[in-house]
Amino acid sequence: MCADQIERLPTGITGFDHIANGGLPKGRTTLVSGTAGSAKTVFAAQFLAAGIKRGEPGVFVTFEETPEALRRNMLGFGWDIARWEAEGKWVFVDVSPQPEEELVELGSYDLGALLARIEHAVRSIGAVRLSMDSLGAIFTRLNDSRVVRNELFRIVSTLRRLGVTAVLTAERTQEYGEIARYGVEEFVSDDVVILRNLLEDEKRRRTVEILKFRGTSHQKGSFPFTVIPGEGIHVIPLSAIELKQRSSSVR
Amino acid sequence: MCADQIERLPTGITGFDHIANGGLPKGRTTLVSGTAGSAKTVFAAQFLAAGIKRGEPGVFVTFEETPEALRRNMLGFGWDIARWEAEGKWVFVDVSPQPEEELVELGSYDLGALLARIEHAVRSIGAVRLSMDSLGAIFTRLNDSRVVRNELFRIVSTLRRLGVTAVLTAERTQEYGEIARYGVEEFVSDDVVILRNLLEDEKRRRTVEILKFRGTSHQKGSFPFTVIPGEGIHVIPLSAIELKQRSSSVR
Amino acid sequence: MCADQIERLPTGITGFDHIANGGLPKGRTTLVSGTAGSAKTVFAAQFLAAGIKRGEPGVFVTFEETPEALRRNMLGFGWDIARWEAEGKWVFVDVSPQPEEELVELGSYDLGALLARIEHAVRSIGAVRLSMDSLGAIFTRLNDSRVVRNELFRIVSTLRRLGVTAVLTAERTQEYGEIARYGVEEFVSDDVVILRNLLEDEKRRRTVEILKFRGTSHQKGSFPFTVIPGEGIHVIPLSAIELKQRSSSVR
Amino acid sequence: MCADQIERLPTGITGFDHIANGGLPKGRTTLVSGTAGSAKTVFAAQFLAAGIKRGEPGVFVTFEETPEALRRNMLGFGWDIARWEAEGKWVFVDVSPQPEEELVELGSYDLGALLARIEHAVRSIGAVRLSMDSLGAIFTRLNDSRVVRNELFRIVSTLRRLGVTAVLTAERTQEYGEIARYGVEEFVSDDVVILRNLLEDEKRRRTVEILKFRGTSHQKGSFPFTVIPGEGIHVIPLSAIELKQRSSSVR
Amino acid sequence: MCADQIERLPTGITGFDHIANGGLPKGRTTLVSGTAGSAKTVFAAQFLAAGIKRGEPGVFVTFEETPEALRRNMLGFGWDIARWEAEGKWVFVDVSPQPEEELVELGSYDLGALLARIEHAVRSIGAVRLSMDSLGAIFTRLNDSRVVRNELFRIVSTLRRLGVTAVLTAERTQEYGEIARYGVEEFVSDDVVILRNLLEDEKRRRTVEILKFRGTSHQKGSFPFTVIPGEGIHVIPLSAIELKQRSSSVR
Amino acid sequence: MCADQIERLPTGITGFDHIANGGLPKGRTTLVSGTAGSAKTVFAAQFLAAGIKRGEPGVFVTFEETPEALRRNMLGFGWDIARWEAEGKWVFVDVSPQPEEELVELGSYDLGALLARIEHAVRSIGAVRLSMDSLGAIFTRLNDSRVVRNELFRIVSTLRRLGVTAVLTAERTQEYGEIARYGVEEFVSDDVVILRNLLEDEKRRRTVEILKFRGTSHQKGSFPFTVIPGEGIHVIPLSAIELKQRSSSVR
Ligand SMILES: Nc1ncnc2c1ncn2[C@@H]1O[C@H](COP(=O)(O)OP(=O)(O)OP(=O)(O)O)[C@@H](O)[C@H]1O
Ligand SMILES: Nc1ncnc2c1ncn2[C@@H]1O[C@H](COP(=O)(O)OP(=O)(O)OP(=O)(O)O)[C@@H](O)[C@H]1O
Ligand SMILES: Nc1ncnc2c1ncn2[C@@H]1O[C@H](COP(=O)(O)OP(=O)(O)OP(=O)(O)O)[C@@H](O)[C@H]1O
Ligand SMILES: Nc1ncnc2c1ncn2[C@@H]1O[C@H](COP(=O)(O)OP(=O)(O)OP(=O)(O)O)[C@@H](O)[C@H]1O
Ligand SMILES: Nc1ncnc2c1ncn2[C@@H]1O[C@H](COP(=O)(O)OP(=O)(O)OP(=O)(O)O)[C@@H](O)[C@H]1O
Ligand SMILES: Nc1ncnc2c1ncn2[C@@H]1O[C@H](COP(=O)(O)OP(=O)(O)OP(=O)(O)O)[C@@H](O)[C@H]1O
Ligand SMILES: [Mg+2]
Ligand SMILES: [Mg+2]
Ligand SMILES: [Mg+2]
Ligand SMILES: [Mg+2]
Ligand SMILES: [Mg+2]
Ligand SMILES: [Mg+2]
């Protein structure tokens, strides 16, 4: 199905690899954008967990939740992160703010130092995959929103140089409209996935959509998914027949 | 129903524990966001009142209403706060502005001192639960909206360290759209509950929704509730059958 | 109908006391918000006029209309303010801008001095009720919109200390959306009433709604009212049967 | 129909006096707000022209169109302003910008001097009516939008002191939403009239509405009008029967 | 049909003179506002071309397209501008930015010098008509958007003094809502025409509407037009019957 | 079909030349605006690739993706850029940010130097076509958004002087509304094409529309297209009959 030159890395997320025509573009960074609770962190962690099952070590850069919280939160999906850490298959780069530390100076955030720590972590375990969760936290600390584009480019470039396949989560405050907070993230990124948590008739419905994969093909449109205890994200790819029915239905 | 690792603390709010799969995540802070009059304060107080009935002391940090006003306002629900205070089961941390004091300097607000007072109060009665009402007031006094994310993180981290299970209320000015005032609160928080007070056909209807519980499952969508004298918030969980009917109804 | 601890003060506004379960919460300040021409000033004056008929003196703090204009404008409702002033039942605190005075310096507005004048007026006639019309004018003179929350709190606190039951009007520029101009007024206030002047099918329709009464119950939803010469605001409470019909009607 | 104390001055605008219960409130200033081309200037001029026919001299303060342009533009309605000027019945206060003069300094606009010129003009012919067209131009020259409220108040106060009945036009850029440009004009003014020029189905339809008359009654809702050569604004008051039909029509 | 005093100058644009009751108001400036590609430049050029056919020389002030580009672009309509220039019937005032010149200083734009050049050009050929295309480019170079109103007034005044009948194009970014970019242009101008390029059902449809002609009458509502090679703008005035049908059609 | 004077350069994009009445205006710059993933880069590259097949060398100026990434991403369409580079038919001007370089100073971006590099590249291979992808990246580095209009003009002027036919891509964050990010790009450009990636019923549909071609005719409205592996953009021009059907279908 994928006749072009962009290699894929299977995510192991049920159904997602199907709509992605094999997985995420290898050696590149995919932006995963969604509102609060849209399952960005589950996606980012599951991407690493699936890699570990295939023998690919992973690095998880966390800006918001502490490693401790993530270890506990992901246990419900059957992912024993602590064990993987002990086995040298999972490494945290912990950039979550320290409760004690005052916010000395806005803008003093040192992106170069962070990238060095990430490089060190990747090297230390020979990481094949990397997740960074989430951009919202890092840019809030920058003192000039105009630099977002540039900083994001530096991150993506460094990850490319390191050869890892990466997932980078981004925050949005609305289900439609701007893709991410600053209106530039989706342009800097090669690949963009959107997670939605739609409120319809007072009920919630989750969907995932590949907005773009530069230089390669993928399934278009959005697909329903659920978050299942003991498993994680479970995408339900519609067959061609179902898609047809759906589109011909009155609206 | 809750096979994952995140323990729950029953809130005692009728029906809510059912949609929360047992209660609020234990040892964490839940953001409760709503418009003016959406019953945030009732939720926050009822959470403590229910704890006291189970033998769990509670701390109520108030930024807006004075302790005196709260004692009186909650009497209508049958909660005798003054007695609980006398019995060492309820402690107020009063951060409501003093009418006499001028607003000396915007931004001079000392979050560190507040956190110390909270810690002292929690220790003094061995509090298990804590409510903080509301964020809107505290951030208005901060002089730089960019620091909201950081300050909120410090609060949440401190509460986690103290081991209490907490409710933190937040203000929003619209029933849909941004979850809370600054567009970042819902990302910093592990758990988010939304209280709505919808105007439909010139009538009001209240609903509660769990937007997210990090790392654990919960009922999705919004559920109707009422505020009943002598009782407080009363959530009406719909049975699976009713839910089905609701969703298949023409709209 | 009102089993809780919050005492009421009948407003004397026909029909309103019914939906308010007896009247405005006694000893507290109620925010009355509405667009231009929504009858805020009529509400504020009628509240005092009704009190005088029950032997309760009142203070009217005016920021926009001069006392002279108010005396004349309210005559159409049969309220002889000049006489009440002579009888020591009504006192104006005139804070309306003086045409001659230049706007020396924005922000030099002295809230402390105003509160002192109000206290003096309340004491001088033993006022039971107070109306302040409107917040919009006072805050326009403040030089920093961030201080609105704090200033409003000081006003409300002072009125509480003085023991009066008060009505405070606020401006909004749209019938729906933000409750008042600065997006914080409704959170600082214990009690909020909304006056609407809806344009439907090129016709105007007035409604009143109690958005919240902290710590006590009230009728929910909005109720039609008219402004009648010789009487003032006349709220038409719908019977339970009518309400049912209204909600079941096709829309 | 008008049992209250607010005297009226007939405008002479066909049909308008009917919906105004007799005319504009005497001795006060009415804000007339509308989009470009909504007939604000026609309204303002017709108000003076009608007065002259009743023996009441008028002052026209013009900020935008030159007196020369106004004389010519109003001829189509049969109003011979030049003659009236010669007869001492109409005086222009010309504040239209002079093409040659550079914009020396924003904010240097001298409102006091303008008010003095207006006072002089009013005195010189014993003016009973005054029109000021339009606020948009005057405030654009002010360098701080926060002072709009105060400046507008000074204008209105001065006109009240001079005893004239006045029309003050204001600009809005949308047919619905904010009443006027700065969101405060409608609160400072005692009386507000809205002129609309609605685009429906690619056709234009004009309506006039009295939004508020402080302290007195008026017809509610909007009424269609046309601008007729040789006559001016012609309002078509709907009979009660027609109104009923209109409101019961399906929409 | 035009009984008033405002003389008209036929534009020569097929059908437009009909809805304009004879043409554009003579000796005045008409603002022609539209989105990108709405045919503003075609309108402006056609206005001059039609004049030349009637023996009236014209000046074209161009801010965006170079004279060279305009000569070529207008050839498709059969307008041989180069020949007319040679014959002294058409003069360009070229204010298009020079590619080589750096943007020395924003705000240093010399409006006085431009007006002098325009005056010189008008005098040199005894111009009767003038087109200026477009305002967007001139104001972008001004460093303070508050001066737009004043600058625009200076332009209009100068043109009035020169006695030419002028077309001034303005940019808007949306088909509905604000008439032009700065929200003031339509108030400063005596006459406003709107060109729309509507997207309906994925098809484009062009319409023209006279929003206002100060002091004189015109057809109301919008009329379809097309841009035809070899001819230019071709307005299709609907007969009264067609208009009726259109308005009664279901929508 | 194209009787006017503006010569065309066939793009080689299937179906597009048909709706463009022959191709892009020769010697000019066409702005191609679209959201993230709307196929702007594919369009820009295909324009060059098609030229090479006709013996016309091309320059690709890249601001976002590195030449290396582009070489790989375009292989899926069968375009062997590396070979073309070796054969002197394709030259990259690489302005993509260097990951190592810190963002020394915002605004220090040297447009003059860039234009010199572009001129050099064009000369070196005698380029006939040029693509520049994308404007978003270049303007983010400028420190003053008011200069966008001027800078864009300098770019367009330089390209005109060089005699190349160019495609310039621009970013937009919404499918409707503002054409491009700064609200001025579409006015400075002679020719504008819009690529849309519409979300309807949870499915994506791509369309292309020629918004304007200055001085020449083109098909109006939007046309569906797909991105096909091994081919690139494939526009499906609707026949007149189909268009008729489409417009008469119920919506
Ligand atoms: N080889 C290919 N085969 C099929 N489809 C492809 C191929 N390459 C790209 N696409 C499609 O084109 C889309 C991206 O196109 P492109 O990179 O040109 O968009 P863009 O508008 O330049 O986006 P951006 O603003 O992010 O630069 C991909 O998301 C994919 O859907
Ligand atoms: N163990 C679990 N079992 C079932 N559902 C779960 C489990 N863990 C998480 N979820 C669901 O996933 C949601 C949160 O997912 P996640 O934390 O990945 O969202 P997010 O997009 O990262 O949110 P944020 O922006 O707040 O970080 C929860 O609200 C819950 O509905
Ligand atoms: N004793 C009571 N009996 C019945 N209803 C009550 C009682 N107390 C409060 N309510 C209802 O709850 C509403 C207010 O709830 P609450 O004060 O908790 O809202 P809130 O979200 O905290 O508002 P705010 O943002 O203004 O603090 C009241 O307006 C009333 O409708
Ligand atoms: N004597 C009266 N008889 C009938 N209706 C009246 C009378 N006085 C006022 N009204 C009605 O009430 C409206 C104005 O009410 P009021 O001045 O209280 O409004 P408001 O909300 O205070 O407006 P603002 O924001 O401009 O101060 C008038 O427009 C009119 O419709
Ligand atoms: N003599 C006339 N005969 C018929 N209609 C006229 C005449 N004069 C003006 N009009 C109509 O009135 C409209 C303009 O009215 P007017 O100038 O009063 O509007 P305005 O609200 O003052 O606009 P602006 O905000 O631009 O000053 C014209 O566009 C025209 O439609
Ligand atoms: N010779 C021609 N034949 C047919 N149609 C043409 C011709 N010239 C221009 N057009 C049409 O007119 C449109 C552009 O018109 P014009 O340049 O006047 O628009 P504009 O409003 O001035 O745009 P801008 O804001 O970009 O300057 C073209 O997109 C094309 O559709
Ligand atoms: Mg997360
Ligand atoms: Mg509260
Ligand atoms: Mg009032
Ligand atoms: Mg006017
Ligand atoms: Mg143009
Ligand atoms: Mg691209």
Short mmCIF file of N, CA and C in Angstrom, two decimals, chain C residues 94-140:
data_model
loop_
_atom_site.label_atom_id
_atom_site.label_comp_id
_atom_site.label_asym_id
_atom_site.label_seq_id
_atom_site.Cartn_x
_atom_site.Cartn_y
_atom_site.Cartn_z
N ASP C 94 -23.91 61.40 45.56
CA ASP C 94 -23.77 61.81 44.16
C ASP C 94 -22.31 61.72 43.70
N VAL C 95 -22.03 60.71 42.92
CA VAL C 95 -20.67 60.55 42.40
C VAL C 95 -20.68 60.74 40.88
N SER C 96 -21.77 61.32 40.40
CA SER C 96 -21.82 61.55 38.95
C SER C 96 -20.76 62.59 38.60
N PRO C 97 -20.10 62.43 37.46
CA PRO C 97 -19.00 63.34 37.11
C PRO C 97 -19.51 64.77 36.97
N GLN C 98 -18.69 65.71 37.37
CA GLN C 98 -19.07 67.11 37.25
C GLN C 98 -18.65 67.62 35.88
N PRO C 99 -19.57 68.19 35.14
CA PRO C 99 -19.24 68.61 33.76
C PRO C 99 -18.04 69.54 33.68
N GLU C 100 -17.89 70.39 34.68
CA GLU C 100 -16.80 71.36 34.58
C GLU C 100 -15.44 70.73 34.79
N GLU C 101 -15.39 69.76 35.71
CA GLU C 101 -14.09 69.21 36.08
C GLU C 101 -13.45 68.42 34.93
N GLU C 102 -12.21 68.77 34.66
CA GLU C 102 -11.44 68.01 33.69
C GLU C 102 -11.10 66.65 34.28
N LEU C 103 -10.77 65.72 33.46
CA LEU C 103 -10.37 64.40 33.93
C LEU C 103 -8.89 64.49 34.28
N VAL C 104 -8.62 64.96 35.53
CA VAL C 104 -7.25 65.28 35.89
C VAL C 104 -6.30 64.13 35.62
N GLU C 105 -6.58 63.04 36.27
CA GLU C 105 -5.65 61.93 36.11
C GLU C 105 -6.43 60.64 36.21
N LEU C 106 -6.30 59.81 35.22
CA LEU C 106 -6.97 58.51 35.28
C LEU C 106 -6.35 57.71 36.40
N GLY C 107 -7.17 57.07 37.20
CA GLY C 107 -6.62 56.21 38.23
C GLY C 107 -6.50 56.91 39.56
N SER C 108 -6.74 58.21 39.57
CA SER C 108 -6.62 58.94 40.82
C SER C 108 -7.91 58.82 41.63
N TYR C 109 -8.82 58.04 41.10
CA TYR C 109 -10.10 57.88 41.76
C TYR C 109 -9.90 57.30 43.16
N ASP C 110 -10.53 57.93 44.14
CA ASP C 110 -10.28 57.55 45.52
C ASP C 110 -11.43 56.71 46.07
N LEU C 111 -11.28 55.38 46.01
CA LEU C 111 -12.34 54.50 46.46
C LEU C 111 -12.56 54.61 47.96
N GLY C 112 -11.47 54.80 48.69
CA GLY C 112 -11.61 54.92 50.15
C GLY C 112 -12.51 56.07 50.52
N ALA C 113 -12.31 57.21 49.87
CA ALA C 113 -13.13 58.37 50.18
C ALA C 113 -14.59 58.11 49.84
N LEU C 114 -14.84 57.43 48.74
CA LEU C 114 -16.21 57.11 48.37
C LEU C 114 -16.86 56.24 49.43
N LEU C 115 -16.15 55.22 49.87
CA LEU C 115 -16.72 54.32 50.87
C LEU C 115 -17.02 55.07 52.16
N ALA C 116 -16.18 56.02 52.48
CA ALA C 116 -16.43 56.82 53.69
C ALA C 116 -17.71 57.64 53.53
N ARG C 117 -17.88 58.23 52.35
CA ARG C 117 -19.10 59.00 52.11
C ARG C 117 -20.34 58.10 52.22
N ILE C 118 -20.22 56.91 51.65
CA ILE C 118 -21.35 55.97 51.70
C ILE C 118 -21.66 55.63 53.16
N GLU C 119 -20.62 55.33 53.92
CA GLU C 119 -20.83 54.98 55.33
C GLU C 119 -21.55 56.12 56.06
N HIS C 120 -21.09 57.31 55.78
CA HIS C 120 -21.70 58.47 56.42
C HIS C 120 -23.18 58.57 56.08
N ALA C 121 -23.49 58.38 54.81
CA ALA C 121 -24.89 58.48 54.36
C ALA C 121 -25.75 57.41 55.01
N VAL C 122 -25.23 56.20 55.04
CA VAL C 122 -25.99 55.09 55.65
C VAL C 122 -26.28 55.41 57.11
N ARG C 123 -25.27 55.85 57.83
CA ARG C 123 -25.42 56.18 59.25
C ARG C 123 -26.43 57.30 59.45
N SER C 124 -26.35 58.32 58.56
CA SER C 124 -27.14 59.52 58.78
C SER C 124 -28.64 59.26 58.81
N ILE C 125 -29.11 58.27 58.07
CA ILE C 125 -30.55 58.01 58.08
C ILE C 125 -30.87 56.60 58.57
N GLY C 126 -29.86 55.90 59.04
CA GLY C 126 -30.11 54.53 59.48
C GLY C 126 -30.62 53.68 58.34
N ALA C 127 -29.91 53.75 57.20
CA ALA C 127 -30.39 53.07 56.00
C ALA C 127 -30.40 51.56 56.17
N VAL C 128 -31.44 50.94 55.63
CA VAL C 128 -31.59 49.49 55.63
C VAL C 128 -31.24 48.94 54.24
N ARG C 129 -31.49 49.78 53.24
CA ARG C 129 -31.25 49.37 51.86
C ARG C 129 -30.30 50.34 51.18
N LEU C 130 -29.59 49.83 50.18
CA LEU C 130 -28.69 50.70 49.43
C LEU C 130 -28.65 50.24 47.98
N SER C 131 -28.64 51.20 47.07
CA SER C 131 -28.47 50.89 45.65
C SER C 131 -27.29 51.67 45.11
N MET C 132 -26.55 51.03 44.25
CA MET C 132 -25.35 51.66 43.68
C MET C 132 -25.45 51.45 42.17
N ASP C 133 -25.47 52.57 41.41
CA ASP C 133 -25.79 52.49 39.98
C ASP C 133 -24.85 53.41 39.19
N SER C 134 -23.89 52.93 38.45
CA SER C 134 -23.55 51.55 38.19
C SER C 134 -22.05 51.37 38.26
N LEU C 135 -21.66 50.11 38.36
CA LEU C 135 -20.24 49.77 38.42
C LEU C 135 -19.47 50.24 37.19
N GLY C 136 -20.12 50.19 36.04
CA GLY C 136 -19.44 50.55 34.79
C GLY C 136 -18.72 51.87 34.90
N ALA C 137 -19.40 52.84 35.46
CA ALA C 137 -18.83 54.18 35.54
C ALA C 137 -17.64 54.23 36.49
N ILE C 138 -17.72 53.52 37.59
CA ILE C 138 -16.62 53.61 38.54
C ILE C 138 -15.36 52.96 38.01
N PHE C 139 -15.51 51.82 37.34
CA PHE C 139 -14.31 51.13 36.90
C PHE C 139 -13.67 51.80 35.70
N THR C 140 -14.44 52.50 34.91
CA THR C 140 -13.85 53.19 33.78
C THR C 140 -12.81 54.19 34.26
#
